[in-house]
């Protein structure tokens, strides 16, 4: 009994969440994703600027899912799972569309001024680790991790 | 989340005032308003006031870059006015601050046109 209580206390201290949000793959729901993230980020101790950059990155990743995985089909779904432990803040995005090809995903050269191609750059700027897992039966699991000690206010 | 777009005329051209979130959902609305201005033609300058923009993603940036390219084609000056902190942050990330002409307020942006 005492051991169970201690284990529960340790879990509470070490891990928060996960919070799961499922939204349709329509761009109008990007606002819902952003709105859900902000209080979780401030609660996790991120300053306004870091919170803004993380939200931008997750928004860009969801936009990429809508554009590339679902090819604009608004009737599919995106599942966002947010979790954190003492050291890391983790966002997982799961889609069931066309699998991502990590070999083709690269930020564009900033010297080349043209519309588009910035989403990947924003994702890389906000998160320390970006992992595309295409070993799913269908779709992709994108995992974005940020170390908490790198928080800038 | 809707974006509010208002177009005003001034001596040298038009001012586009954008309020709200400019994302993949609302960027097409901003692009349509800009297309209307470019269709009319004949202006010397386009000012885009971004003080009321709470959020801008890469689709918003792409829309502004397209506007810059269209202005160059039409021989118009494009001036961005009053970048809100979220817009300034995105510009900093994309290193766009030196690409656009950016002004603190509409008065300064209109000077010399």
mmCIF file of C-alpha atoms in Angstrom:
data_model
loop_
_atom_site.group_PDB
_atom_site.id
_atom_site.type_symbol
_atom_site.label_atom_id
_atom_site.label_comp_id
_atom_site.label_asym_id
_atom_site.label_seq_id
_atom_site.Cartn_x
_atom_site.Cartn_y
_atom_site.Cartn_z
ATOM 1 C CA UNK A 1 0.000 0.000 0.000
ATOM 2 C CA UNK A 2 2.745 2.404 1.077
ATOM 3 C CA UNK A 3 4.799 1.293 -1.915
ATOM 4 C CA UNK A 4 1.855 1.948 -4.268
ATOM 5 C CA UNK A 5 1.437 5.413 -2.793
ATOM 6 C CA UNK A 6 5.161 6.127 -3.169
ATOM 7 C CA UNK A 7 5.141 4.927 -6.788
ATOM 8 C CA UNK A 8 2.136 7.162 -7.535
ATOM 9 C CA UNK A 9 3.884 10.153 -5.934
ATOM 10 C CA UNK A 10 7.022 9.505 -8.011
ATOM 11 C CA UNK A 11 4.948 9.312 -11.193
ATOM 12 C CA UNK A 12 3.228 12.589 -10.372
ATOM 13 C CA UNK A 13 6.583 14.251 -9.806
ATOM 14 C CA UNK A 14 8.268 12.831 -12.899
ATOM 15 C CA UNK A 15 5.606 12.859 -15.560
ATOM 16 C CA UNK A 16 2.653 15.040 -16.414
ATOM 17 C CA UNK A 17 -0.105 14.200 -18.827
ATOM 18 C CA UNK A 18 -0.453 13.000 -21.411
ATOM 19 C CA UNK A 19 -3.025 15.405 -22.806
ATOM 20 C CA UNK A 20 -4.601 14.096 -25.990
ATOM 21 C CA UNK A 21 -6.455 16.183 -28.567
ATOM 22 C CA UNK A 22 -7.972 14.854 -31.777
ATOM 23 C CA UNK A 23 -8.846 17.425 -34.452
ATOM 24 C CA UNK A 24 -10.169 17.097 -38.002
ATOM 25 C CA UNK A 25 -7.607 17.686 -40.749
ATOM 26 C CA UNK A 26 -9.149 21.044 -41.689
ATOM 27 C CA UNK A 27 -6.985 24.172 -41.359
ATOM 28 C CA UNK A 28 -9.682 25.909 -39.304
ATOM 29 C CA UNK A 29 -8.835 23.574 -36.401
ATOM 30 C CA UNK A 30 -5.199 24.704 -36.252
ATOM 31 C CA UNK A 31 -6.465 27.459 -33.976
ATOM 32 C CA UNK A 32 -7.806 24.802 -31.588
ATOM 33 C CA UNK A 33 -4.389 23.100 -31.493
ATOM 34 C CA UNK A 34 -2.645 26.422 -30.747
ATOM 35 C CA UNK A 35 -5.167 27.381 -28.068
ATOM 36 C CA UNK A 36 -4.827 24.019 -26.321
ATOM 37 C CA UNK A 37 -1.032 24.199 -26.261
ATOM 38 C CA UNK A 38 -0.531 27.653 -24.777
ATOM 39 C CA UNK A 39 -1.746 26.970 -21.194
ATOM 40 C CA UNK A 40 0.081 23.622 -21.131
ATOM 41 C CA UNK A 41 3.335 25.350 -22.137
ATOM 42 C CA UNK A 42 3.047 28.164 -19.616
ATOM 43 C CA UNK A 43 2.166 25.612 -16.941
ATOM 44 C CA UNK A 44 5.316 23.677 -17.933
ATOM 45 C CA UNK A 45 7.375 26.810 -17.250
ATOM 46 C CA UNK A 46 8.105 28.025 -20.779
ATOM 47 C CA UNK A 47 8.382 31.767 -21.289
ATOM 48 C CA UNK A 48 6.227 33.606 -23.806
ATOM 49 C CA UNK A 49 8.792 33.570 -26.620
ATOM 50 C CA UNK A 50 9.570 29.858 -26.296
ATOM 51 C CA UNK A 51 5.869 29.044 -25.992
ATOM 52 C CA UNK A 52 5.189 31.023 -29.189
ATOM 53 C CA UNK A 53 7.949 29.181 -31.069
ATOM 54 C CA UNK A 54 6.773 25.748 -29.900
ATOM 55 C CA UNK A 55 3.183 26.578 -30.882
ATOM 56 C CA UNK A 56 4.377 27.808 -34.288
ATOM 57 C CA UNK A 57 6.331 24.577 -34.811
ATOM 58 C CA UNK A 58 3.410 22.317 -33.872
ATOM 59 C CA UNK A 59 1.077 24.388 -36.076
ATOM 60 C CA UNK A 60 3.518 23.997 -38.988
ATOM 61 C CA UNK A 61 3.764 20.248 -38.409
ATOM 62 C CA UNK A 62 -0.057 19.961 -38.420
ATOM 63 C CA UNK A 63 -0.224 22.108 -41.590
ATOM 64 C CA UNK A 64 2.282 19.733 -43.228
ATOM 65 C CA UNK A 65 0.112 16.756 -42.261
ATOM 66 C CA UNK A 66 -2.941 18.435 -43.826
ATOM 67 C CA UNK A 67 -1.012 19.378 -46.996
ATOM 68 C CA UNK A 68 1.197 16.346 -47.535
ATOM 69 C CA UNK A 69 -0.122 13.344 -45.573
ATOM 70 C CA UNK A 70 -3.808 14.038 -46.266
ATOM 71 C CA UNK A 71 -3.285 16.067 -49.470
ATOM 72 C CA UNK A 72 -5.864 18.619 -48.353
ATOM 73 C CA UNK A 73 -8.608 16.157 -47.391
ATOM 74 C CA UNK A 74 -10.363 17.849 -44.428
ATOM 75 C CA UNK A 75 -12.264 14.723 -43.330
ATOM 76 C CA UNK A 76 -9.319 12.893 -41.733
ATOM 77 C CA UNK A 77 -7.927 13.363 -38.246
ATOM 78 C CA UNK A 78 -4.774 14.427 -36.426
ATOM 79 C CA UNK A 79 -4.087 13.192 -32.911
ATOM 80 C CA UNK A 80 -1.850 15.379 -30.768
ATOM 81 C CA UNK A 81 -0.493 13.963 -27.526
ATOM 82 C CA UNK A 82 1.404 16.250 -25.167
ATOM 83 C CA UNK A 83 3.473 14.906 -22.282
ATOM 84 C CA UNK A 84 6.320 16.133 -20.146
ATOM 85 C CA UNK A 85 8.719 14.863 -17.551
ATOM 86 C CA UNK A 86 11.304 16.662 -15.483
ATOM 87 C CA UNK A 87 13.637 17.197 -18.436
ATOM 88 C CA UNK A 88 11.606 17.129 -21.614
ATOM 89 C CA UNK A 89 8.456 18.485 -23.195
ATOM 90 C CA UNK A 90 7.133 16.057 -25.811
ATOM 91 C CA UNK A 91 4.522 16.535 -28.548
ATOM 92 C CA UNK A 92 3.456 13.565 -30.660
ATOM 93 C CA UNK A 93 1.423 14.021 -33.833
ATOM 94 C CA UNK A 94 -0.188 10.980 -35.368
ATOM 95 C CA UNK A 95 -1.724 10.919 -38.817
ATOM 96 C CA UNK A 96 -3.143 8.102 -40.921
ATOM 97 C CA UNK A 97 -2.366 9.497 -44.369
ATOM 98 C CA UNK A 98 0.493 9.241 -46.832
ATOM 99 C CA UNK A 99 3.688 8.369 -44.968
ATOM 100 C CA UNK A 100 6.263 11.147 -44.580
ATOM 101 C CA UNK A 101 9.586 10.685 -46.354
ATOM 102 C CA UNK A 102 12.174 12.059 -43.908
ATOM 103 C CA UNK A 103 14.833 12.041 -46.667
ATOM 104 C CA UNK A 104 12.862 14.714 -48.511
ATOM 105 C CA UNK A 105 12.222 16.901 -45.472
ATOM 106 C CA UNK A 106 14.775 19.690 -45.159
ATOM 107 C CA UNK A 107 14.603 23.379 -44.245
ATOM 108 C CA UNK A 108 15.132 25.694 -47.173
ATOM 109 C CA UNK A 109 18.124 27.961 -47.610
ATOM 110 C CA UNK A 110 17.146 31.292 -46.037
ATOM 111 C CA UNK A 111 19.172 33.166 -48.630
ATOM 112 C CA UNK A 112 16.726 31.938 -51.243
ATOM 113 C CA UNK A 113 13.827 34.353 -50.742
ATOM 114 C CA UNK A 114 10.695 32.678 -52.013
ATOM 115 C CA UNK A 115 7.235 31.838 -50.697
ATOM 116 C CA UNK A 116 7.038 28.565 -48.745
ATOM 117 C CA UNK A 117 9.463 26.041 -47.265
ATOM 118 C CA UNK A 118 9.827 27.633 -43.838
ATOM 119 C CA UNK A 119 7.734 25.186 -41.803
ATOM 120 C CA UNK A 120 10.547 22.649 -41.385
ATOM 121 C CA UNK A 121 12.906 25.435 -40.321
ATOM 122 C CA UNK A 122 10.470 26.598 -37.620
ATOM 123 C CA UNK A 123 10.042 23.023 -36.352
ATOM 124 C CA UNK A 124 13.818 22.554 -36.111
ATOM 125 C CA UNK A 125 14.257 25.912 -34.371
ATOM 126 C CA UNK A 126 11.744 25.116 -31.626
ATOM 127 C CA UNK A 127 12.538 21.478 -30.845
ATOM 128 C CA UNK A 128 15.768 19.653 -30.001
ATOM 129 C CA UNK A 129 14.694 16.331 -31.493
ATOM 130 C CA UNK A 130 12.362 15.688 -34.439
ATOM 131 C CA UNK A 131 11.584 12.043 -35.250
ATOM 132 C CA UNK A 132 9.410 10.748 -38.073
ATOM 133 C CA UNK A 133 8.310 7.172 -37.359
ATOM 134 C CA UNK A 134 6.895 5.630 -40.523
ATOM 135 C CA UNK A 135 6.915 2.079 -39.146
ATOM 136 C CA UNK A 136 3.186 2.360 -38.547
ATOM 137 C CA UNK A 137 0.720 0.236 -40.484
ATOM 138 C CA UNK A 138 -0.757 3.489 -41.741
ATOM 139 C CA UNK A 139 0.517 7.073 -41.629
ATOM 140 C CA UNK A 140 3.279 8.651 -39.548
ATOM 141 C CA UNK A 141 4.009 9.311 -35.899
ATOM 142 C CA UNK A 142 5.956 12.548 -35.530
ATOM 143 C CA UNK A 143 7.650 13.052 -32.162
ATOM 144 C CA UNK A 144 8.918 16.513 -31.182
ATOM 145 C CA UNK A 145 11.008 16.853 -28.033
ATOM 146 C CA UNK A 146 12.331 19.921 -26.263
ATOM 147 C CA UNK A 147 14.731 19.886 -23.358
ATOM 148 C CA UNK A 148 13.358 22.012 -20.554
ATOM 149 C CA UNK A 149 16.736 23.438 -19.458
ATOM 150 C CA UNK A 150 16.967 25.326 -22.759
ATOM 151 C CA UNK A 151 14.024 27.528 -21.878
ATOM 152 C CA UNK A 152 14.569 31.187 -22.829
ATOM 153 C CA UNK A 153 12.250 33.911 -21.639
ATOM 154 C CA UNK B 1 -10.391 32.005 -35.895
ATOM 155 C CA UNK B 2 -11.266 34.655 -38.434
ATOM 156 C CA UNK B 3 -8.918 37.277 -39.747
ATOM 157 C CA UNK B 4 -10.194 40.834 -40.228
ATOM 158 C CA UNK B 5 -8.837 42.684 -43.252
ATOM 159 C CA UNK B 6 -9.526 46.343 -43.932
ATOM 160 C CA UNK B 7 -8.327 48.255 -46.977
ATOM 161 C CA UNK B 8 -7.910 52.046 -46.899
ATOM 162 C CA UNK B 9 -6.759 54.419 -49.631
ATOM 163 C CA UNK B 10 -4.209 57.165 -49.173
ATOM 164 C CA UNK B 11 -2.528 59.520 -51.642
ATOM 165 C CA UNK B 12 0.153 57.136 -52.898
ATOM 166 C CA UNK B 13 -1.771 53.869 -52.720
ATOM 167 C CA UNK B 14 -3.429 51.502 -50.246
ATOM 168 C CA UNK B 15 -3.096 50.459 -46.631
ATOM 169 C CA UNK B 16 -4.049 46.917 -45.709
ATOM 170 C CA UNK B 17 -4.836 46.497 -42.020
ATOM 171 C CA UNK B 18 -4.792 42.879 -40.832
ATOM 172 C CA UNK B 19 -6.159 41.751 -37.460
ATOM 173 C CA UNK B 20 -6.262 38.240 -36.009
ATOM 174 C CA UNK B 21 -4.401 35.028 -36.815
ATOM 175 C CA UNK B 22 -2.767 34.603 -40.214
ATOM 176 C CA UNK B 23 -2.398 30.864 -40.714
ATOM 177 C CA UNK B 24 -3.040 28.191 -43.326
ATOM 178 C CA UNK B 25 -6.772 28.774 -42.875
ATOM 179 C CA UNK B 26 -6.819 32.558 -43.213
ATOM 180 C CA UNK B 27 -3.866 33.261 -45.536
ATOM 181 C CA UNK B 28 -6.057 32.749 -48.638
ATOM 182 C CA UNK B 29 -8.282 35.634 -47.393
ATOM 183 C CA UNK B 30 -5.236 37.907 -47.042
ATOM 184 C CA UNK B 31 -4.037 36.833 -50.499
ATOM 185 C CA UNK B 32 -7.462 37.652 -52.017
ATOM 186 C CA UNK B 33 -7.417 41.157 -50.515
ATOM 187 C CA UNK B 34 -3.914 41.710 -51.871
ATOM 188 C CA UNK B 35 -4.949 40.418 -55.310
ATOM 189 C CA UNK B 36 -7.761 43.006 -55.382
ATOM 190 C CA UNK B 37 -5.234 45.779 -54.765
ATOM 191 C CA UNK B 38 -2.849 44.462 -57.431
ATOM 192 C CA UNK B 39 -5.722 44.131 -59.944
ATOM 193 C CA UNK B 40 -6.605 47.811 -59.487
ATOM 194 C CA UNK B 41 -2.994 48.796 -60.199
ATOM 195 C CA UNK B 42 -1.777 52.366 -60.660
ATOM 196 C CA UNK B 43 -0.610 52.827 -57.057
ATOM 197 C CA UNK B 44 2.864 53.863 -55.962
ATOM 198 C CA UNK B 45 2.847 52.038 -52.662
ATOM 199 C CA UNK B 46 1.224 49.370 -50.538
ATOM 200 C CA UNK B 47 1.383 49.571 -46.754
ATOM 201 C CA UNK B 48 0.505 46.498 -44.690
ATOM 202 C CA UNK B 49 -0.216 47.194 -41.032
ATOM 203 C CA UNK B 50 0.464 44.103 -38.908
ATOM 204 C CA UNK B 51 -0.087 45.590 -35.427
ATOM 205 C CA UNK B 52 -3.230 43.505 -34.859
ATOM 206 C CA UNK B 53 -1.763 40.178 -35.977
ATOM 207 C CA UNK B 54 -1.708 37.832 -32.984
ATOM 208 C CA UNK B 55 -0.207 34.920 -34.869
ATOM 209 C CA UNK B 56 1.522 34.355 -38.206
ATOM 210 C CA UNK B 57 2.820 31.088 -39.634
ATOM 211 C CA UNK B 58 4.847 30.245 -42.755
ATOM 212 C CA UNK B 59 1.762 30.587 -44.969
ATOM 213 C CA UNK B 60 1.440 34.201 -43.776
ATOM 214 C CA UNK B 61 5.123 34.795 -44.511
ATOM 215 C CA UNK B 62 4.678 33.235 -47.965
ATOM 216 C CA UNK B 63 1.766 35.606 -48.613
ATOM 217 C CA UNK B 64 3.931 38.610 -47.712
ATOM 218 C CA UNK B 65 6.809 37.377 -49.896
ATOM 219 C CA UNK B 66 4.369 36.984 -52.816
ATOM 220 C CA UNK B 67 3.113 40.515 -52.155
ATOM 221 C CA UNK B 68 6.688 41.777 -52.266
ATOM 222 C CA UNK B 69 7.262 40.020 -55.606
ATOM 223 C CA UNK B 70 4.002 41.434 -57.046
ATOM 224 C CA UNK B 71 4.899 44.931 -55.861
ATOM 225 C CA UNK B 72 8.289 44.647 -57.593
ATOM 226 C CA UNK B 73 6.572 43.564 -60.817
ATOM 227 C CA UNK B 74 4.193 46.537 -60.661
ATOM 228 C CA UNK B 75 6.849 49.041 -59.629
ATOM 229 C CA UNK B 76 5.164 49.601 -56.252
ATOM 230 C CA UNK B 77 6.860 50.074 -52.897
ATOM 231 C CA UNK B 78 5.827 47.584 -50.190
ATOM 232 C CA UNK B 79 6.131 48.820 -46.633
ATOM 233 C CA UNK B 80 5.251 46.785 -43.540
ATOM 234 C CA UNK B 81 4.021 48.768 -40.559
ATOM 235 C CA UNK B 82 3.918 48.100 -36.782
ATOM 236 C CA UNK B 83 4.918 44.448 -36.602
ATOM 237 C CA UNK B 84 3.328 42.883 -33.520
ATOM 238 C CA UNK B 85 5.685 40.853 -31.236
ATOM 239 C CA UNK B 86 4.559 37.459 -32.652
ATOM 240 C CA UNK B 87 5.156 38.697 -36.222
ATOM 241 C CA UNK B 88 8.527 40.176 -35.263
ATOM 242 C CA UNK B 89 9.500 36.825 -33.772
ATOM 243 C CA UNK B 90 8.582 34.909 -36.955
ATOM 244 C CA UNK B 91 10.494 37.472 -39.051
ATOM 245 C CA UNK B 92 13.513 36.989 -36.794
ATOM 246 C CA UNK B 93 13.331 33.187 -37.175
ATOM 247 C CA UNK B 94 13.045 33.451 -40.966
ATOM 248 C CA UNK B 95 15.641 36.260 -41.085
ATOM 249 C CA UNK B 96 13.273 38.454 -43.057
ATOM 250 C CA UNK B 97 13.723 41.725 -41.183
ATOM 251 C CA UNK B 98 16.316 42.953 -43.670
ATOM 252 C CA UNK B 99 14.335 41.830 -46.720
ATOM 253 C CA UNK B 100 11.279 44.010 -46.104
ATOM 254 C CA UNK B 101 11.020 47.738 -45.462
ATOM 255 C CA UNK B 102 9.606 47.902 -41.925
ATOM 256 C CA UNK B 103 8.266 51.040 -40.220
ATOM 257 C CA UNK B 104 7.196 51.779 -36.643
ATOM 258 C CA UNK B 105 3.990 53.564 -37.633
ATOM 259 C CA UNK B 106 1.863 54.552 -40.608
ATOM 260 C CA UNK B 107 3.060 58.178 -40.570
ATOM 261 C CA UNK B 108 6.685 57.150 -40.968
ATOM 262 C CA UNK B 109 5.769 54.607 -43.644
ATOM 263 C CA UNK B 110 3.931 57.249 -45.680
ATOM 264 C CA UNK B 111 6.803 59.721 -45.525
ATOM 265 C CA UNK B 112 8.569 60.281 -48.826
ATOM 266 C CA UNK B 113 6.020 58.473 -50.964
#
